[in-house]
Structures are given as structure tokens and as C-alpha cells.
Amino acid sequence: MPNAPSTMASGGIDPIRYVENRVVLIDQTRIPETTTYLEIDRCEQMADAIKTMVVRGAPAIGVAAAYGMYLGAREINTETREDFFAQLEEIAAQLRQTRPTAVNLFWAIDRQLQVARTATVPLAEIPALLLESAKTIQTEDVETCRAIGDNGLIALPSQPEKLTILTHCNAGALATAGYGTALGVIRSAWREGRLNRVFADETRPRLQGAKLTAWECVQEGIPVTVITDGMAAHCMKQGLIDVAIVGADRIAANGDAANKIGTYGLAVVAKAHNVPFFVAAPFSTVDFKLTTGSEIPIEERDSAEIYQVGETRICTPGAEFYNPAFDVTPAELIAGIITERGLIKPEDLSRFSP
Ligand code: MRU
């Protein structure tokens, strides 16, 4: 029996909105305790929001950076073209330094630079073009996610009729302009009556699964069970999981996919238990310049994310820490990449290179 689709354009949760000359972000560091919003009207604030993960998730930080380019451009005060573009490059550099792994960030910044460079309007009108372009990137992302969600339906095993889908981190509406990638497939499966429930890895250390994915599911009445990351193998062995679907931050031309730390381990245990493992991502996440996943830069974050939970220190002083935020899943562990252009085998991805 199909479930009622959400009546809201983006699946009900809009992490980024442009309202009265400002960008309004849901503060993702405070969910689920409270839903608060941060108003951003300067590029520096946007860079800070990306760095501190107020806005996070590959497509979402791309959209945020696109708006950041506009916010920076509208403050440029110069008469000369040369000076304008020198300052715009500085704004781009500031945004590029925020987070290294998700390629959508760089993709969106480059797209905005291209809009500005190819503009045939007076300098004073370029910021307005960048605003329109940021809005377009945002709208396109929601449409792309909806297409990914629906394309994912063909990837789903035909049996059982109602599937239990395991996901890692948050690849939902919050991580995109709305609807989500991996969670987009889950939303479409729910709408079509093909979903039994979601198993959400809690996703140490930032807990995006426990905090964000579970919150999104509960908002829409999608049944969700949260497990710690180390429980996934056991759940698969118990036959509790029919399919695993995750998002991605950057995919190399050979289909190797970087995603939140723990994804690689999940893919290995999925293989060991014959659970199909899919990556759902838009083409803006594919970096055709990289031949393999070993070239993907992996962000390392503050050790406090490991030794501290909330305000409480959980580990003895004297220990050392290593905190890579992402890992790379080799293409051979991925059954298919669910994109806005359909389901693609990792080995076929390079055929789509522009
Ligand atoms: O560090 P984060 O929270 O930005 O990491 C996010 C992820 O790893 C997501 O799975 C990925 O960006 C895909 S989002 C559609």
C-alpha cells in the first residue's frame, strides 16, 4: 500500500533558504535537541557555517558555497574588472578552504566563477546573476535528488516486498537542498510501499545517523531503528538487512567512492553477507579528474570529536587520536551508483565523463 507523498517541494525539510537578502540555514549542529536557524549575510559567515558543520553533506555545502559566492560578490566595491575578479577569486579561495573532501563544494564555486567570467552585463549586475545561479543550483539539486530517489527503486531487490534498508551518516534532505540521495531512495521506497524500516548507523564520531537521519525519518513517520556502527555486521548476519544504501562526498572516475568514515567497513561486511551495497549520488559528486579513489583528499578533524561526547571527556589524557572524517569504498564493493541519470555500474561511470 503506497504511503502519502510529502506535500512539500523538498520532502518537507529545507536546510537552506534565501529570505529577504539573507541565507537562512537550519543549524544542523543542534538537531535533534532544537530546530534553530542561522541567518547568514556575509561570505565569511557562510565559510564558518560550512567549516563548523552548521550546514554539512556534500550537495548542501555546494549549494551553501554557491550562495557564499553571491554574498561575497555583493560586497565587492570596485570599478575595475580586474580588481573585481581578483576579489572574487579571494572569496572563492576562502570558501574552498572550508572542507576538502566533498567535491560539490568546488564544483559549485567553479560554476559560480564561470557565471561571473562569462557574464556580458556591467560589473554591478554580476552579483544578481550569482544569486540567480545559486537559486538554480539549489532547485536543480532538489530535482536531482527526486530523480535519484525514484531511479533507486529499480536497484532495490524484488524480495521481500517490504525492505529493511541500512544507511550510514546522513544523506537526507539536510545533506542536500532537500529530499536527499540515499535517504531520497528511502523516501521513494516508502512512498511506493516498498519500505519496512530504515536501520541508521549512529555514525561516530559526529553522530549524523543518530542525530540527523533518525530525526528526518521520525519527522515523516518512516520507521527507523538506530544502531551503533559496530552492530551492522551482526544485524546483517541475523538477516535483518536487505540492502545498504549510502551517499557519497566524492566519486572517482573508476567508481571508488568517498563517504563518511565507516562506509568502507560497512561495504566490506555487506559483501561478506551478500547484502547489496549501493551508493546514491548526483553527478556533481563525481570527480572525473581523479582516476581512482586514492587521489581523493580525506579531511582530518579535531581529536575532540573522538575523546569527547558532548561536554564530557570519555578518554584518558595521554592517549593519541586519529580522526579521518571520510573513507573510500573501492568500486568492486559497490553494486551500483544510483544517479539522476539512472543506475550505473561503477565500471561504466567513466563513459559519462564530460
Ligand atoms: O561530514 P559530513 O556530515 O558533511 O559528511 C556527510 C556525508 O558523508 C554524506 O554521506 C555525504 O555527504 C552524502 S550527502 C547526500
Short mmCIF file of N, CA, C and O in Angstrom, two decimals, residues 132-208:
data_model
loop_
_atom_site.label_atom_id
_atom_site.label_comp_id
_atom_site.label_asym_id
_atom_site.label_seq_id
_atom_site.Cartn_x
_atom_site.Cartn_y
_atom_site.Cartn_z
N GLU A 132 20.92 34.45 -8.84
CA GLU A 132 20.04 33.61 -9.67
C GLU A 132 20.65 32.24 -9.87
O GLU A 132 19.97 31.21 -9.81
N SER A 133 21.96 32.22 -10.12
CA SER A 133 22.64 30.95 -10.36
C SER A 133 22.63 30.07 -9.10
O SER A 133 22.43 28.84 -9.18
N ALA A 134 22.82 30.68 -7.92
CA ALA A 134 22.77 29.90 -6.66
C ALA A 134 21.38 29.29 -6.48
O ALA A 134 21.24 28.12 -6.11
N LYS A 135 20.35 30.09 -6.79
CA LYS A 135 18.98 29.56 -6.68
C LYS A 135 18.76 28.41 -7.65
O LYS A 135 18.09 27.42 -7.33
N THR A 136 19.34 28.54 -8.85
CA THR A 136 19.20 27.47 -9.84
C THR A 136 19.90 26.19 -9.37
O THR A 136 19.34 25.09 -9.46
N ILE A 137 21.12 26.35 -8.82
CA ILE A 137 21.85 25.18 -8.31
C ILE A 137 21.01 24.49 -7.24
O ILE A 137 20.91 23.25 -7.19
N GLN A 138 20.37 25.30 -6.40
CA GLN A 138 19.55 24.75 -5.31
C GLN A 138 18.34 23.99 -5.88
O GLN A 138 18.06 22.86 -5.47
N THR A 139 17.63 24.63 -6.80
CA THR A 139 16.43 23.99 -7.37
C THR A 139 16.81 22.71 -8.12
O THR A 139 16.14 21.68 -7.99
N GLU A 140 17.90 22.81 -8.87
CA GLU A 140 18.36 21.62 -9.62
C GLU A 140 18.67 20.48 -8.67
O GLU A 140 18.41 19.32 -8.98
N ASP A 141 19.25 20.82 -7.50
CA ASP A 141 19.63 19.75 -6.58
C ASP A 141 18.41 19.01 -6.04
O ASP A 141 18.43 17.78 -5.90
N VAL A 142 17.34 19.75 -5.75
CA VAL A 142 16.12 19.07 -5.28
C VAL A 142 15.59 18.15 -6.38
O VAL A 142 15.26 16.98 -6.13
N GLU A 143 15.56 18.66 -7.62
CA GLU A 143 15.06 17.84 -8.74
C GLU A 143 15.95 16.60 -8.94
O GLU A 143 15.46 15.49 -9.16
N THR A 144 17.26 16.84 -8.83
CA THR A 144 18.22 15.74 -8.99
C THR A 144 17.98 14.67 -7.92
O THR A 144 17.97 13.47 -8.21
N CYS A 145 17.80 15.12 -6.68
CA CYS A 145 17.58 14.16 -5.60
C CYS A 145 16.29 13.37 -5.81
O CYS A 145 16.25 12.16 -5.56
N ARG A 146 15.26 14.05 -6.29
CA ARG A 146 14.00 13.33 -6.55
C ARG A 146 14.22 12.27 -7.63
O ARG A 146 13.70 11.15 -7.54
N ALA A 147 15.00 12.62 -8.65
CA ALA A 147 15.28 11.65 -9.72
C ALA A 147 16.10 10.48 -9.17
O ALA A 147 15.84 9.32 -9.48
N ILE A 148 17.10 10.80 -8.33
CA ILE A 148 17.91 9.73 -7.71
C ILE A 148 16.99 8.81 -6.90
O ILE A 148 17.07 7.58 -6.98
N GLY A 149 16.12 9.43 -6.10
CA GLY A 149 15.21 8.64 -5.26
C GLY A 149 14.40 7.68 -6.10
O GLY A 149 14.31 6.48 -5.80
N ASP A 150 13.81 8.18 -7.18
CA ASP A 150 12.95 7.33 -8.00
C ASP A 150 13.76 6.33 -8.81
O ASP A 150 13.35 5.17 -8.98
N ASN A 151 14.94 6.74 -9.29
CA ASN A 151 15.79 5.80 -10.03
C ASN A 151 16.26 4.66 -9.13
O ASN A 151 16.53 3.55 -9.60
N GLY A 152 16.38 4.97 -7.84
CA GLY A 152 16.84 3.94 -6.91
C GLY A 152 15.86 2.79 -6.77
O GLY A 152 16.25 1.69 -6.37
N LEU A 153 14.60 3.02 -7.12
CA LEU A 153 13.60 1.95 -6.96
C LEU A 153 13.96 0.72 -7.78
O LEU A 153 13.73 -0.41 -7.35
N ILE A 154 14.58 0.95 -8.95
CA ILE A 154 14.93 -0.22 -9.79
C ILE A 154 16.12 -0.99 -9.22
O ILE A 154 16.35 -2.14 -9.58
N ALA A 155 16.88 -0.33 -8.33
CA ALA A 155 18.03 -1.02 -7.74
C ALA A 155 17.61 -1.96 -6.61
O ALA A 155 18.35 -2.86 -6.23
N LEU A 156 16.41 -1.74 -6.09
CA LEU A 156 16.00 -2.48 -4.90
C LEU A 156 15.71 -3.95 -5.22
O LEU A 156 15.12 -4.25 -6.27
N PRO A 157 16.13 -4.85 -4.33
CA PRO A 157 15.79 -6.26 -4.53
C PRO A 157 14.27 -6.42 -4.62
O PRO A 157 13.53 -5.69 -3.96
N SER A 158 13.81 -7.38 -5.45
CA SER A 158 12.36 -7.54 -5.62
C SER A 158 11.72 -8.22 -4.40
O SER A 158 10.52 -8.08 -4.17
N GLN A 159 12.53 -8.97 -3.65
CA GLN A 159 12.03 -9.65 -2.45
C GLN A 159 12.87 -9.27 -1.24
O GLN A 159 14.08 -9.11 -1.39
N PRO A 160 12.32 -9.16 -0.07
CA PRO A 160 10.90 -9.20 0.23
C PRO A 160 10.19 -7.94 -0.28
O PRO A 160 10.86 -6.97 -0.67
N GLU A 161 8.88 -7.97 -0.27
CA GLU A 161 8.14 -6.83 -0.79
C GLU A 161 8.48 -5.56 -0.02
O GLU A 161 8.68 -4.49 -0.59
N LYS A 162 8.57 -5.68 1.31
CA LYS A 162 8.93 -4.52 2.14
C LYS A 162 10.34 -4.72 2.69
O LYS A 162 10.59 -5.66 3.44
N LEU A 163 11.21 -3.80 2.30
CA LEU A 163 12.63 -3.97 2.56
C LEU A 163 13.09 -3.24 3.82
O LEU A 163 12.58 -2.16 4.15
N THR A 164 14.10 -3.81 4.45
CA THR A 164 14.79 -3.08 5.51
C THR A 164 16.10 -2.57 4.92
O THR A 164 16.92 -3.34 4.42
N ILE A 165 16.25 -1.25 4.94
CA ILE A 165 17.39 -0.61 4.28
C ILE A 165 18.30 0.01 5.34
O ILE A 165 17.85 0.80 6.18
N LEU A 166 19.57 -0.36 5.27
CA LEU A 166 20.56 0.21 6.19
C LEU A 166 21.24 1.40 5.51
O LEU A 166 21.61 1.33 4.33
N THR A 167 21.41 2.49 6.25
CA THR A 167 22.16 3.62 5.71
C THR A 167 23.16 4.11 6.75
O THR A 167 23.07 3.77 7.94
N HIS A 168 24.11 4.91 6.29
CA HIS A 168 25.19 5.40 7.15
C HIS A 168 25.26 6.91 7.02
O HIS A 168 25.03 7.45 5.95
N CYS A 169 25.59 7.58 8.10
CA CYS A 169 25.67 9.03 8.12
C CYS A 169 24.30 9.63 7.79
O CYS A 169 23.26 9.01 8.03
N ASN A 170 24.27 10.83 7.26
CA ASN A 170 23.01 11.42 6.79
C ASN A 170 23.19 11.88 5.37
O ASN A 170 23.98 12.78 5.07
N ALA A 171 22.48 11.20 4.48
CA ALA A 171 22.44 11.59 3.07
C ALA A 171 20.98 11.92 2.75
O ALA A 171 20.40 11.44 1.79
N GLY A 172 20.41 12.76 3.61
CA GLY A 172 19.00 13.08 3.51
C GLY A 172 18.76 14.49 3.02
O GLY A 172 19.64 15.13 2.43
N ALA A 173 17.55 14.99 3.31
CA ALA A 173 17.20 16.36 2.93
C ALA A 173 18.20 17.35 3.51
O ALA A 173 18.59 18.32 2.86
N LEU A 174 18.63 17.09 4.75
CA LEU A 174 19.56 18.03 5.41
C LEU A 174 20.90 18.11 4.69
O LEU A 174 21.57 19.12 4.74
N ALA A 175 21.28 17.02 4.04
CA ALA A 175 22.60 16.95 3.39
C ALA A 175 22.57 17.45 1.95
O ALA A 175 23.61 17.44 1.27
N THR A 176 21.40 17.86 1.50
CA THR A 176 21.22 18.28 0.11
C THR A 176 20.39 19.58 0.13
O THR A 176 20.22 20.19 1.18
N ALA A 177 19.85 19.95 -1.02
CA ALA A 177 18.92 21.09 -0.99
C ALA A 177 17.53 20.61 -0.57
O ALA A 177 16.62 21.41 -0.34
N GLY A 178 17.36 19.31 -0.44
CA GLY A 178 16.09 18.73 0.00
C GLY A 178 15.92 17.34 -0.59
O GLY A 178 16.52 17.02 -1.62
N TYR A 179 15.16 16.49 0.07
CA TYR A 179 14.80 15.13 -0.33
C TYR A 179 15.92 14.12 -0.07
O TYR A 179 15.67 13.05 0.44
N GLY A 180 17.16 14.46 -0.43
CA GLY A 180 18.26 13.56 -0.11
C GLY A 180 18.62 12.62 -1.24
O GLY A 180 17.90 12.49 -2.22
N THR A 181 19.78 11.94 -1.05
CA THR A 181 20.25 10.99 -2.06
C THR A 181 19.92 9.56 -1.58
O THR A 181 18.93 8.98 -1.99
N ALA A 182 20.74 9.03 -0.66
CA ALA A 182 20.41 7.70 -0.11
C ALA A 182 19.04 7.75 0.58
O ALA A 182 18.20 6.85 0.39
N LEU A 183 18.82 8.80 1.35
CA LEU A 183 17.52 8.91 2.01
C LEU A 183 16.42 9.29 1.00
O LEU A 183 15.24 9.06 1.26
N GLY A 184 16.83 9.82 -0.13
CA GLY A 184 15.87 10.07 -1.22
C GLY A 184 15.33 8.74 -1.75
O GLY A 184 14.12 8.59 -1.98
N VAL A 185 16.23 7.76 -1.92
CA VAL A 185 15.78 6.43 -2.37
C VAL A 185 14.85 5.83 -1.30
O VAL A 185 13.80 5.25 -1.62
N ILE A 186 15.24 6.02 -0.06
CA ILE A 186 14.42 5.50 1.04
C ILE A 186 13.05 6.19 1.04
O ILE A 186 12.01 5.54 1.20
N ARG A 187 13.04 7.52 0.82
CA ARG A 187 11.75 8.24 0.76
C ARG A 187 10.89 7.70 -0.38
O ARG A 187 9.68 7.49 -0.21
N SER A 188 11.51 7.47 -1.54
CA SER A 188 10.72 6.96 -2.67
C SER A 188 10.22 5.55 -2.39
O SER A 188 9.08 5.21 -2.73
N ALA A 189 11.07 4.73 -1.75
CA ALA A 189 10.65 3.36 -1.41
C ALA A 189 9.48 3.39 -0.42
O ALA A 189 8.53 2.61 -0.53
N TRP A 190 9.53 4.32 0.50
CA TRP A 190 8.45 4.47 1.50
C TRP A 190 7.16 4.88 0.79
O TRP A 190 6.09 4.31 1.04
N ARG A 191 7.27 5.84 -0.11
CA ARG A 191 6.10 6.32 -0.88
C ARG A 191 5.45 5.19 -1.67
O ARG A 191 4.23 5.09 -1.76
N GLU A 192 6.31 4.30 -2.20
CA GLU A 192 5.81 3.20 -3.04
C GLU A 192 5.41 1.97 -2.22
O GLU A 192 5.10 0.92 -2.80
N GLY A 193 5.49 2.07 -0.92
CA GLY A 193 5.10 0.92 -0.08
C GLY A 193 6.12 -0.20 -0.10
O GLY A 193 5.81 -1.35 0.20
N ARG A 194 7.40 0.13 -0.43
CA ARG A 194 8.43 -0.91 -0.53
C ARG A 194 9.36 -0.94 0.69
O ARG A 194 10.34 -1.67 0.70
N LEU A 195 9.04 -0.10 1.68
CA LEU A 195 9.96 0.00 2.82
C LEU A 195 9.34 -0.58 4.08
O LEU A 195 8.22 -0.22 4.45
N ASN A 196 10.10 -1.47 4.71
CA ASN A 196 9.69 -1.94 6.04
C ASN A 196 10.20 -0.95 7.08
O ASN A 196 9.42 -0.33 7.79
N ARG A 197 11.51 -0.77 7.11
CA ARG A 197 12.10 0.22 8.02
C ARG A 197 13.52 0.55 7.62
O ARG A 197 14.14 -0.13 6.81
N VAL A 198 14.00 1.62 8.20
CA VAL A 198 15.39 2.05 8.00
C VAL A 198 16.20 1.62 9.21
O VAL A 198 15.74 1.76 10.35
N PHE A 199 17.38 1.07 8.98
CA PHE A 199 18.37 0.93 10.04
C PHE A 199 19.39 2.05 9.82
O PHE A 199 19.94 2.17 8.72
N ALA A 200 19.57 2.90 10.81
CA ALA A 200 20.50 4.02 10.68
C ALA A 200 21.71 3.79 11.58
O ALA A 200 21.57 3.72 12.80
N ASP A 201 22.88 3.66 10.96
CA ASP A 201 24.12 3.63 11.76
C ASP A 201 24.23 4.95 12.51
O ASP A 201 24.04 6.02 11.92
N GLU A 202 24.63 4.90 13.76
CA GLU A 202 24.73 6.18 14.50
C GLU A 202 25.79 7.11 13.90
O GLU A 202 25.67 8.32 13.93
N THR A 203 26.87 6.51 13.34
CA THR A 203 27.90 7.27 12.62
C THR A 203 28.80 8.09 13.55
O THR A 203 28.75 9.32 13.60
N ARG A 204 29.62 7.36 14.28
CA ARG A 204 30.66 8.01 15.08
C ARG A 204 31.66 8.69 14.16
O ARG A 204 31.95 8.17 13.09
N PRO A 205 32.28 9.84 14.52
CA PRO A 205 32.09 10.46 15.82
C PRO A 205 31.03 11.57 15.87
O PRO A 205 30.62 11.96 16.95
N ARG A 206 30.58 12.07 14.71
CA ARG A 206 29.67 13.23 14.76
C ARG A 206 28.20 12.84 14.90
O ARG A 206 27.34 13.68 15.05
N LEU A 207 27.93 11.55 14.77
CA LEU A 207 26.58 11.01 15.04
C LEU A 207 25.49 11.52 14.08
O LEU A 207 24.33 11.69 14.48
N GLN A 208 25.87 11.72 12.82
CA GLN A 208 24.87 12.21 11.85
C GLN A 208 23.71 11.24 11.68
O GLN A 208 22.59 11.65 11.37
#
